[in-house]
Amino acid sequence: MENNLILPALILVPFIAGFVCWLVDKLDQHLPRWIALIGMLITLGLTVALWQNGNFNYELGQKVPTWSAEFYLPWIQTLGINIHLAVDGLSLLMVGLTALLGVLAVGCSWGEIQKNVGFFHLNLLWSLGGVIGVFLAIDLFLFFFFWEMMLVPIYFLIALWGHKGADGKSRVYAATKFFIYTQVAGLIMLIGILGLVIYGYMMTGMIGFNYNYLLGVANTLDAQLPSVAYAFMLCMFVGFAVKLPVFPLHGWLPDAHAQAPTAGSVDLAGILIKTAAYGLLRFVMPFFPAASAQFADIAIIFGLIGIFYGAWCAFQQTDMKRLLAYTSISHMGFVLLALYAGNILTYQGLMIMMLAHGLSSAALFIMCGQIYERVHTRDMRLMGGMRGQFGYLSFFLMFFIAALVGIPGLGNFIGEFLILMGSFEKFPAFTIIAAVSLVFAGLYGLILIHRALFGTPNEEQQQHHNNSLKDLNARELVILMLCALGLVWLGLYPQTFLDVSNSSMAWLANSYIPVQEVVETVQQTATQLENVEIQ
């Protein structure tokens, strides 16, 4: 029973800590920072406790996932809605990433946020609590509740603490754009979920939002009414694709990143877009294997366009944060290739890639904030020559760019290598095109390093270079060292994480049937139904 109570605690601790931060804001400006930090450290500790006590075994032929721990509480029983939380290897690693990046987000905003500190931490911690709820909820109503709830605090983070544009309104514009995109996508996803519930009621006479129940409903639809299943699959796919984001549904991301405070960017790049990949893995692929197999080519083509489009747009940027935002769009194209190749290698590669990308992109956005604090600009045309001014900062910037572009020995390389190796057999042409894009990643990484660190200082920035700039302090070094150690661990010994996620990924890979098998299964089911009718 001990494990069961940890699950609601993982969600409640950030919510309670955030609320307390807001209450004590008037007493002392530093108190909310410490409360937020302690709250996220407790959440991280609870995740480690789950990891140590968890059972992540998989038995071939299982119809439903094996949960390592569950928490169940009846809620709105007349509608079949319950507070049902569960954790397996996939969700545990995602919760761990969220808790770790939550600690880093609190740490990196320590000196940056000076106004309404308590309300800032309330929004930051509530967004993190909502994300953890998304990873743990297996009642689809509860999942949707957390999915929508986590958007509101992020809207406030961008709108209230974001960077002002030239017109003074761009942060509110960016926040509103983010909110509209994600709200519309959420409503489309809700249509898919409610469609499944209604069809489930028509089949069984029971209303329910339970994961295992709707999995059975969706699989039955997938085999017997493929056109209906395809429509529901598209609804859920669009809901997750906007958040990922998939080209051409990515319009909110560059603006949101450019205007968000550093902690907001860490939240967006490191955690929020991972909820979309998680949703596709947890719901779309196992619920609609046949429809997903039918949609695979289209999804991968959108992913490949996104890979090259994101890389090309990154080339064009002069703002460091916008460049990094477009690299996220480029990297997320690999997510679709991994998903629809649908084997254990690509799924495990996707797991490592999500963890590594979360750490490397979060670290780079934190470094954008650190550079802005020192030279008061994010425009790379106004930088140059910083390598002579900074020892630690220059090293870490080059290290995390190397990680982002997939240098061997770091986590991103392992993820991309497994994805490409696993998808080659099924989609050789798409895999080769995706592999070519890695060259472009190297180029925009080198451009960023060259413009920021090397060359001569811009005349407008010369005044900052004449007076010696401060290098990273102890707090900033600890934050970046945690990210660096995580990436080296993922790169040199990924087996630690692969063992935890193996059971979840093996079940998902077995539930995603190749096209030929799907067609045969559907035909067999149709034949059996005809025989039953004749008898």
Coordinates of C-alpha atoms in Angstrom, one line a residue:
M1 CA 0.0 0.0 0.0
E2 CA 3.0 2.3 0.6
N3 CA 3.7 2.6 -3.2
N4 CA 0.1 3.4 -3.8
L5 CA 0.2 6.5 -1.6
I6 CA 3.3 7.8 -3.3
L7 CA 1.4 8.4 -6.5
P8 CA -1.0 11.0 -5.3
A9 CA 1.8 12.5 -3.2
L10 CA 3.9 13.1 -6.4
I11 CA 1.1 15.3 -7.7
L12 CA 0.0 16.9 -4.4
V13 CA 3.5 17.9 -3.2
P14 CA 4.1 20.5 -6.0
F15 CA 0.5 21.8 -5.7
I16 CA 0.8 22.3 -1.9
A17 CA 4.3 23.7 -2.1
G18 CA 3.2 26.1 -4.9
F19 CA 0.2 27.3 -2.8
V20 CA 2.4 27.8 0.3
C21 CA 4.9 29.8 -1.9
W22 CA 2.1 32.2 -2.7
L23 CA 0.9 32.5 0.9
V24 CA 4.4 33.4 2.3
D25 CA 5.3 35.8 -0.5
K26 CA 4.7 38.9 1.7
L27 CA 6.8 37.6 4.6
D28 CA 10.1 37.2 2.8
Q29 CA 11.0 37.2 -0.9
H30 CA 13.5 34.4 -0.5
L31 CA 11.1 32.1 1.4
P32 CA 9.1 31.0 -1.7
R33 CA 12.3 30.0 -3.5
W34 CA 13.3 27.7 -0.7
I35 CA 9.8 26.2 -0.3
A36 CA 9.6 25.5 -4.1
L37 CA 13.1 23.9 -4.1
I38 CA 12.3 21.7 -1.1
G39 CA 8.9 20.7 -2.7
M40 CA 10.6 19.6 -6.0
L41 CA 13.4 17.8 -4.1
I42 CA 10.7 15.8 -2.2
T43 CA 9.0 15.0 -5.5
L44 CA 12.4 13.8 -6.9
G45 CA 13.0 11.7 -3.7
L46 CA 9.5 10.1 -4.0
T47 CA 10.3 9.2 -7.7
V48 CA 13.6 7.5 -6.6
A49 CA 11.7 5.6 -3.9
L50 CA 9.3 4.3 -6.6
W51 CA 12.2 3.3 -8.8
Q52 CA 13.9 1.3 -6.1
N53 CA 10.7 -0.6 -5.1
G54 CA 9.2 -1.0 -8.6
N55 CA 8.7 -4.3 -10.5
F56 CA 9.3 -3.7 -14.2
N57 CA 8.9 -7.2 -15.6
Y58 CA 7.0 -8.1 -18.8
E59 CA 5.3 -11.4 -19.8
L60 CA 4.7 -12.0 -23.5
G61 CA 1.1 -12.0 -24.7
Q62 CA -0.2 -9.5 -22.1
K63 CA -3.3 -7.7 -23.2
V64 CA -2.8 -4.7 -20.8
P65 CA 0.3 -3.0 -19.4
T66 CA 1.8 -4.1 -16.2
W67 CA 1.6 -1.4 -13.6
S68 CA 4.3 -1.2 -11.0
A69 CA 2.1 0.7 -8.6
E70 CA -1.5 1.9 -8.6
F71 CA -3.8 4.3 -6.7
Y72 CA -7.6 4.1 -7.0
L73 CA -10.3 6.3 -5.5
P74 CA -13.9 6.5 -6.8
W75 CA -14.8 9.9 -8.0
I76 CA -17.9 10.5 -10.3
Q77 CA -19.2 6.9 -10.3
T78 CA -22.3 7.6 -12.3
L79 CA -20.1 8.6 -15.3
G80 CA -17.5 5.9 -14.6
I81 CA -14.9 8.5 -13.7
N82 CA -12.3 7.6 -11.0
I83 CA -9.1 9.0 -9.6
H84 CA -7.0 6.2 -11.0
L85 CA -3.2 6.7 -11.1
A86 CA -0.7 4.1 -12.1
V87 CA 3.0 4.0 -12.9
D88 CA 5.1 1.7 -15.2
G89 CA 8.7 2.1 -16.5
L90 CA 7.7 4.7 -19.2
S91 CA 5.7 7.0 -16.8
L92 CA 8.3 6.6 -14.0
L93 CA 11.2 7.9 -16.1
M94 CA 9.0 10.8 -17.4
V95 CA 8.0 11.8 -13.8
G96 CA 11.7 11.5 -12.8
L97 CA 12.7 13.9 -15.6
T98 CA 9.9 16.3 -14.6
A99 CA 11.0 16.4 -11.0
L100 CA 14.7 16.9 -11.9
L101 CA 14.0 19.7 -14.4
G102 CA 11.6 21.2 -11.8
V103 CA 14.5 21.5 -9.4
L104 CA 16.6 23.0 -12.1
A105 CA 13.8 25.5 -13.1
V106 CA 13.5 26.7 -9.5
G107 CA 17.3 27.0 -9.3
C108 CA 17.8 28.9 -12.6
S109 CA 15.0 31.5 -11.7
W110 CA 16.6 32.2 -8.3
G111 CA 18.2 35.5 -9.4
E112 CA 16.1 36.2 -12.5
I113 CA 12.6 36.6 -11.0
Q114 CA 12.4 39.6 -8.6
K115 CA 8.7 40.5 -8.8
N116 CA 5.7 38.5 -7.4
V117 CA 8.1 35.7 -6.5
G118 CA 5.5 33.7 -4.6
F119 CA 2.9 33.8 -7.5
F120 CA 5.6 32.9 -10.0
H121 CA 6.5 29.7 -8.0
L122 CA 2.8 28.9 -7.6
N123 CA 2.5 28.9 -11.4
L124 CA 5.7 27.0 -12.0
L125 CA 5.0 24.3 -9.4
W126 CA 1.3 23.9 -10.5
S127 CA 2.4 23.4 -14.1
L128 CA 4.9 20.7 -13.0
G129 CA 2.2 19.1 -10.8
G130 CA -0.2 19.0 -13.8
V131 CA 2.5 17.4 -16.0
I132 CA 3.1 14.7 -13.4
G133 CA -0.7 14.2 -13.3
V134 CA -0.6 13.6 -17.1
F135 CA 2.1 11.0 -16.7
L136 CA 0.3 9.1 -13.9
A137 CA -3.4 9.3 -14.8
I138 CA -4.9 6.3 -16.5
D139 CA -8.5 7.4 -16.2
L140 CA -8.9 9.3 -19.5
F141 CA -11.1 12.0 -17.9
L142 CA -8.5 12.6 -15.2
F143 CA -5.8 12.6 -17.9
F144 CA -7.7 15.2 -19.9
F145 CA -8.3 17.2 -16.7
F146 CA -4.5 17.4 -16.0
W147 CA -3.7 18.0 -19.7
E148 CA -5.8 21.1 -19.7
M149 CA -4.9 22.2 -16.2
M150 CA -1.2 22.4 -16.8
L151 CA -1.7 25.0 -19.6
V152 CA -3.1 27.8 -17.4
P153 CA 0.0 28.3 -15.2
I154 CA 2.3 28.3 -18.2
Y155 CA 0.1 31.0 -19.8
F156 CA 0.7 33.1 -16.7
L157 CA 4.4 32.3 -16.7
I158 CA 4.8 33.7 -20.2
A159 CA 2.3 36.6 -20.0
L160 CA 3.5 38.0 -16.6
W161 CA 7.2 37.2 -16.4
G162 CA 8.1 36.9 -20.1
H163 CA 10.5 39.2 -21.9
K164 CA 9.0 42.3 -23.4
G165 CA 9.3 42.7 -27.2
A166 CA 9.8 45.9 -29.0
D167 CA 6.1 46.7 -28.8
G168 CA 5.8 45.7 -25.2
K169 CA 3.0 43.3 -26.0
S170 CA 4.7 40.4 -27.5
R171 CA 4.8 38.3 -24.3
V172 CA 1.0 38.5 -23.9
Y173 CA 0.7 37.7 -27.7
A174 CA 3.0 34.7 -27.4
A175 CA 1.1 33.4 -24.3
T176 CA -2.3 33.9 -26.0
K177 CA -1.1 32.1 -29.1
F178 CA 0.2 29.2 -27.1
F179 CA -3.0 29.0 -25.1
I180 CA -5.3 29.1 -28.2
Y181 CA -3.3 26.5 -30.1
T182 CA -3.2 24.0 -27.2
Q183 CA -6.9 24.6 -26.2
V184 CA -8.2 23.9 -29.7
A185 CA -6.0 20.8 -29.9
G186 CA -7.3 19.7 -26.5
L187 CA -10.9 20.0 -27.6
I188 CA -10.1 17.9 -30.7
M189 CA -8.5 15.3 -28.5
L190 CA -11.6 15.4 -26.2
I191 CA -13.8 14.5 -29.2
G192 CA -11.7 11.4 -29.8
I193 CA -11.9 10.4 -26.1
L194 CA -15.7 11.0 -25.8
G195 CA -16.3 9.1 -29.1
L196 CA -14.6 6.1 -27.6
V197 CA -16.7 6.4 -24.4
I198 CA -19.9 6.6 -26.5
Y199 CA -19.0 3.6 -28.6
G200 CA -18.1 1.7 -25.5
Y201 CA -21.5 2.5 -24.1
M202 CA -23.2 1.3 -27.3
M203 CA -21.2 -2.0 -27.2
T204 CA -21.4 -2.8 -23.5
G205 CA -24.0 -0.6 -22.0
M206 CA -21.4 0.8 -19.6
I207 CA -20.0 4.3 -19.3
G208 CA -16.3 4.3 -18.4
F209 CA -13.0 6.2 -18.8
N210 CA -10.8 3.5 -17.5
Y211 CA -7.6 2.8 -19.6
N212 CA -8.0 -0.9 -19.9
Y213 CA -11.7 -0.7 -20.7
L214 CA -11.2 2.0 -23.4
L215 CA -8.2 0.0 -24.7
G216 CA -10.6 -2.9 -25.4
V217 CA -13.2 -0.6 -27.0
A218 CA -10.6 1.0 -29.2
N219 CA -9.1 -2.3 -30.3
T220 CA -12.5 -3.7 -31.1
L221 CA -13.3 -0.6 -33.2
D222 CA -10.0 -0.8 -34.9
A223 CA -10.8 -4.3 -36.1
Q224 CA -14.5 -4.0 -36.8
L225 CA -15.1 -0.3 -37.8
P226 CA -11.7 0.8 -39.2
S227 CA -13.1 4.1 -40.6
V228 CA -14.5 5.2 -37.2
A229 CA -11.3 4.1 -35.5
Y230 CA -9.2 6.1 -38.0
A231 CA -11.3 9.3 -37.3
F232 CA -10.9 8.9 -33.5
M233 CA -7.1 8.2 -33.9
L234 CA -6.8 11.4 -36.0
C235 CA -8.6 13.4 -33.3
M236 CA -6.2 12.1 -30.6
F237 CA -3.1 12.4 -32.9
V238 CA -3.9 16.1 -33.6
G239 CA -4.3 16.8 -29.9
F240 CA -0.9 15.5 -29.2
A241 CA 0.8 16.7 -32.4
V242 CA 0.2 20.4 -31.6
K243 CA 2.0 20.0 -28.3
L244 CA 4.9 18.0 -29.8
P245 CA 4.9 20.1 -32.1
V246 CA 4.5 18.5 -35.5
F247 CA 4.9 20.6 -38.7
P248 CA 2.7 22.5 -39.6
L249 CA 1.1 22.7 -36.1
H250 CA 4.2 24.3 -34.6
G251 CA 3.4 28.0 -34.9
W252 CA 3.1 28.6 -31.1
L253 CA 6.5 27.2 -30.1
P254 CA 9.1 29.8 -31.3
D255 CA 7.1 32.8 -29.9
A256 CA 6.4 31.0 -26.6
H257 CA 10.1 30.2 -26.2
A258 CA 11.4 33.6 -27.2
Q259 CA 9.2 35.4 -24.7
A260 CA 9.1 32.9 -21.8
P261 CA 11.3 33.4 -18.7
T262 CA 14.1 30.9 -18.4
A263 CA 12.2 28.6 -16.1
G264 CA 9.2 28.7 -18.6
S265 CA 11.5 27.7 -21.4
V266 CA 12.9 24.8 -19.3
D267 CA 9.3 23.7 -18.6
L268 CA 8.3 24.0 -22.3
A269 CA 11.3 22.4 -24.0
G270 CA 12.3 19.9 -21.3
I271 CA 9.0 18.6 -20.1
L272 CA 5.9 19.9 -21.9
I273 CA 6.6 18.6 -25.4
K274 CA 7.5 15.2 -23.8
T275 CA 3.8 14.9 -22.6
A276 CA 2.8 14.8 -26.3
A277 CA 5.3 12.0 -27.1
Y278 CA 4.1 10.2 -24.0
G279 CA 0.4 10.6 -25.1
L280 CA 1.1 9.2 -28.5
L281 CA 3.0 6.2 -26.9
R282 CA 0.5 5.5 -24.2
F283 CA -2.8 6.1 -26.0
V284 CA -2.7 6.5 -29.8
M285 CA -0.4 3.5 -30.7
P286 CA -1.9 0.8 -28.5
F287 CA -5.5 2.0 -28.9
F288 CA -5.5 2.1 -32.7
P289 CA -2.7 -0.2 -34.0
A290 CA -4.4 -0.7 -37.4
A291 CA -5.3 2.9 -38.0
S292 CA -1.9 4.0 -36.8
A293 CA -0.2 1.6 -39.2
Q294 CA -2.4 3.0 -42.0
F295 CA -1.4 6.5 -41.0
A296 CA 2.3 5.8 -40.6
D297 CA 3.6 7.0 -43.9
I298 CA 1.8 10.4 -43.7
A299 CA 2.9 10.9 -40.1
I300 CA 6.6 10.1 -40.9
I301 CA 6.5 12.5 -43.9
F302 CA 5.3 15.3 -41.7
G303 CA 8.0 14.4 -39.2
L304 CA 10.7 14.5 -41.9
I305 CA 9.5 17.8 -43.2
G306 CA 9.6 19.1 -39.6
I307 CA 13.2 17.8 -39.2
F308 CA 14.5 19.8 -42.2
Y309 CA 12.1 22.8 -41.7
G310 CA 13.2 23.2 -38.1
A311 CA 16.9 22.9 -39.1
W312 CA 16.5 25.4 -41.9
C313 CA 14.6 27.9 -39.7
A314 CA 17.3 27.5 -37.0
F315 CA 19.9 28.6 -39.6
Q316 CA 18.0 31.8 -40.2
Q317 CA 17.7 32.9 -36.5
T318 CA 19.8 35.6 -34.9
D319 CA 18.0 35.3 -31.5
M320 CA 19.6 32.4 -29.5
K321 CA 16.4 31.3 -27.9
R322 CA 14.5 31.2 -31.2
L323 CA 17.3 29.2 -32.7
L324 CA 17.0 26.6 -29.9
A325 CA 13.2 26.6 -30.3
Y326 CA 13.5 25.6 -33.9
T327 CA 16.0 22.8 -33.0
S328 CA 13.3 21.3 -30.8
I329 CA 10.9 21.2 -33.8
S330 CA 13.7 19.5 -35.8
H331 CA 14.4 16.9 -33.2
M332 CA 10.8 16.0 -32.6
G333 CA 10.6 14.8 -36.2
F334 CA 12.6 11.8 -34.9
V335 CA 9.8 11.1 -32.4
L336 CA 7.3 10.3 -35.2
L337 CA 9.8 8.1 -37.1
A338 CA 10.4 6.1 -33.8
L339 CA 6.7 5.8 -33.0
Y340 CA 5.6 4.6 -36.4
A341 CA 8.5 2.2 -37.0
G342 CA 6.9 0.5 -34.0
N343 CA 9.5 -1.9 -32.7
I344 CA 11.3 -2.3 -29.3
L345 CA 14.5 -0.7 -30.6
T346 CA 12.9 2.5 -31.8
Y347 CA 10.7 2.8 -28.7
Q348 CA 13.7 2.4 -26.4
G349 CA 15.7 4.9 -28.5
L350 CA 12.7 7.3 -28.2
M351 CA 12.8 6.9 -24.4
I352 CA 16.5 7.7 -24.2
M353 CA 16.1 10.6 -26.7
M354 CA 13.3 12.2 -24.7
L355 CA 15.4 12.0 -21.5
A356 CA 18.5 13.3 -23.2
H357 CA 16.7 16.1 -25.2
G358 CA 15.0 17.2 -22.0
L359 CA 18.4 17.6 -20.2
S360 CA 20.3 19.2 -23.1
S361 CA 17.6 21.6 -24.3
A362 CA 16.8 22.6 -20.7
A363 CA 20.5 23.3 -20.1
L364 CA 20.8 25.4 -23.2
F365 CA 17.8 27.5 -22.3
I366 CA 19.2 28.0 -18.8
M367 CA 22.5 29.1 -20.5
C368 CA 20.6 31.6 -22.7
G369 CA 19.3 33.2 -19.4
Q370 CA 22.8 33.2 -18.0
I371 CA 24.3 34.9 -21.1
Y372 CA 21.4 37.4 -21.1
E373 CA 22.1 38.4 -17.5
R374 CA 25.7 39.1 -18.4
V375 CA 25.6 40.8 -21.9
H376 CA 22.0 42.0 -21.8
T377 CA 21.2 40.6 -25.3
R378 CA 20.2 37.3 -26.9
D379 CA 21.1 38.6 -30.4
M380 CA 24.0 36.5 -31.7
R381 CA 25.0 39.4 -34.0
L382 CA 25.8 41.5 -30.9
M383 CA 27.9 38.7 -29.3
G384 CA 31.3 37.3 -30.2
G385 CA 34.6 37.0 -28.3
M386 CA 32.9 35.7 -25.1
R387 CA 35.3 32.7 -24.9
G388 CA 38.0 35.0 -23.7
Q389 CA 35.7 36.4 -20.9
F390 CA 34.3 33.2 -19.6
G391 CA 36.0 29.9 -18.6
Y392 CA 33.2 27.7 -17.3
L393 CA 30.4 29.3 -19.4
S394 CA 32.2 28.7 -22.7
F395 CA 33.0 25.1 -21.8
F396 CA 29.4 24.3 -20.8
L397 CA 27.9 26.0 -23.9
M398 CA 30.1 23.9 -26.2
F399 CA 29.4 20.7 -24.2
F400 CA 25.6 21.1 -24.4
I401 CA 25.7 22.1 -28.1
A402 CA 27.8 18.9 -28.7
A403 CA 25.1 16.9 -26.8
L404 CA 22.3 18.5 -28.8
V405 CA 23.8 17.6 -32.2
G406 CA 24.4 14.0 -31.1
I407 CA 28.1 13.6 -30.4
P408 CA 28.9 10.0 -29.4
G409 CA 29.4 9.4 -25.7
L410 CA 26.3 11.5 -24.7
G411 CA 22.7 10.6 -24.4
N412 CA 21.3 12.2 -27.6
F413 CA 23.6 10.0 -29.8
I414 CA 22.3 6.8 -28.1
G415 CA 18.7 7.8 -28.7
E416 CA 19.1 8.8 -32.3
F417 CA 21.3 5.7 -33.1
L418 CA 18.7 3.3 -31.7
I419 CA 15.9 5.1 -33.6
L420 CA 17.7 5.0 -36.9
M421 CA 18.9 1.4 -36.4
G422 CA 15.4 0.2 -35.5
S423 CA 13.5 2.0 -38.2
F424 CA 15.8 1.1 -41.1
E425 CA 14.3 -2.3 -41.8
K426 CA 10.7 -1.0 -42.1
F427 CA 11.3 2.5 -43.6
P428 CA 14.8 2.5 -45.2
A429 CA 14.3 5.6 -47.4
F430 CA 12.8 7.6 -44.6
T431 CA 15.6 6.5 -42.2
I432 CA 18.3 7.6 -44.7
I433 CA 16.7 11.0 -45.1
A434 CA 16.4 11.4 -41.4
A435 CA 20.1 10.4 -40.9
V436 CA 21.2 13.1 -43.5
S437 CA 19.5 15.8 -41.3
L438 CA 22.0 15.1 -38.5
V439 CA 24.6 16.9 -40.7
F440 CA 22.4 20.1 -40.5
A441 CA 22.2 19.7 -36.7
G442 CA 26.0 19.9 -36.6
L443 CA 26.0 23.0 -38.8
Y444 CA 23.6 25.1 -36.7
G445 CA 25.3 24.0 -33.6
L446 CA 28.7 25.2 -34.9
I447 CA 27.1 28.5 -36.1
L448 CA 25.7 29.2 -32.6
I449 CA 29.1 28.4 -30.9
H450 CA 31.0 30.5 -33.5
R451 CA 28.8 33.6 -33.3
A452 CA 28.5 33.6 -29.5
L453 CA 32.0 32.6 -28.3
F454 CA 34.6 33.3 -31.1
G455 CA 35.5 36.3 -33.2
T456 CA 35.8 39.8 -31.9
P457 CA 33.3 41.5 -29.6
N458 CA 30.6 43.7 -31.3
E459 CA 31.2 47.4 -30.8
E460 CA 27.9 47.8 -29.0
Q461 CA 28.9 45.1 -26.6
Q462 CA 32.5 46.3 -26.2
Q463 CA 31.7 48.1 -22.9
H464 CA 30.7 44.8 -21.3
H465 CA 34.0 43.2 -22.4
N466 CA 36.2 46.0 -21.1
N467 CA 34.8 45.5 -17.6
S468 CA 35.5 41.9 -16.8
L469 CA 32.3 39.9 -16.9
K470 CA 31.4 37.5 -14.1
D471 CA 31.8 33.8 -14.9
L472 CA 29.2 31.2 -13.6
N473 CA 28.7 31.2 -9.8
A474 CA 28.4 28.1 -7.7
R475 CA 24.6 27.8 -8.0
E476 CA 24.8 28.0 -11.8
L477 CA 27.6 25.5 -12.0
V478 CA 25.7 23.0 -9.9
I479 CA 22.6 23.3 -12.2
L480 CA 24.7 22.8 -15.4
M481 CA 26.8 20.0 -13.8
L482 CA 23.6 18.0 -13.0
C483 CA 22.5 18.2 -16.7
A484 CA 26.0 17.3 -17.9
L485 CA 26.3 14.3 -15.6
G486 CA 22.9 13.1 -16.7
L487 CA 23.8 13.3 -20.4
V488 CA 27.1 11.5 -19.8
W489 CA 25.3 8.8 -17.8
L490 CA 22.7 8.4 -20.6
G491 CA 25.5 8.2 -23.2
L492 CA 27.9 5.8 -21.4
Y493 CA 25.5 3.6 -19.5
P494 CA 22.0 3.8 -20.9
Q495 CA 21.2 0.3 -19.7
T496 CA 20.1 1.7 -16.3
F497 CA 17.2 3.5 -18.0
L498 CA 16.5 0.9 -20.7
D499 CA 16.0 -1.8 -18.0
V500 CA 13.3 0.3 -16.4
S501 CA 11.4 1.1 -19.6
N502 CA 11.8 -2.3 -21.2
S503 CA 8.6 -3.8 -20.0
S504 CA 6.5 -0.9 -21.1
M505 CA 8.1 -0.6 -24.5
A506 CA 7.9 -4.4 -25.1
W507 CA 4.2 -4.3 -24.4
L508 CA 3.8 -1.3 -26.7
A509 CA 5.8 -2.8 -29.5
N510 CA 3.7 -6.0 -29.3
S511 CA 0.5 -4.0 -29.3
Y512 CA 1.5 -2.1 -32.5
I513 CA 0.9 -4.7 -35.2
P514 CA 2.5 -4.4 -38.7
V515 CA 0.1 -3.5 -41.5
Q516 CA 0.0 -7.0 -43.1
E517 CA -0.9 -8.6 -39.8
V518 CA -3.6 -6.0 -39.2
V519 CA -5.2 -6.7 -42.5
E520 CA -5.1 -10.4 -41.8
T521 CA -6.5 -9.9 -38.3
V522 CA -9.4 -7.7 -39.6
Q523 CA -10.2 -10.2 -42.4
Q524 CA -10.2 -13.1 -39.9
T525 CA -12.4 -11.2 -37.5
A526 CA -14.9 -10.4 -40.3
T527 CA -14.9 -14.0 -41.5
Q528 CA -15.6 -15.2 -37.9
L529 CA -18.4 -12.7 -37.5
E530 CA -20.0 -14.0 -40.9
N531 CA -19.7 -17.6 -39.7
V532 CA -21.4 -16.7 -36.4
E533 CA -24.3 -15.0 -38.3
I534 CA -24.7 -18.0 -40.7
Q535 CA -24.8 -20.4 -37.7

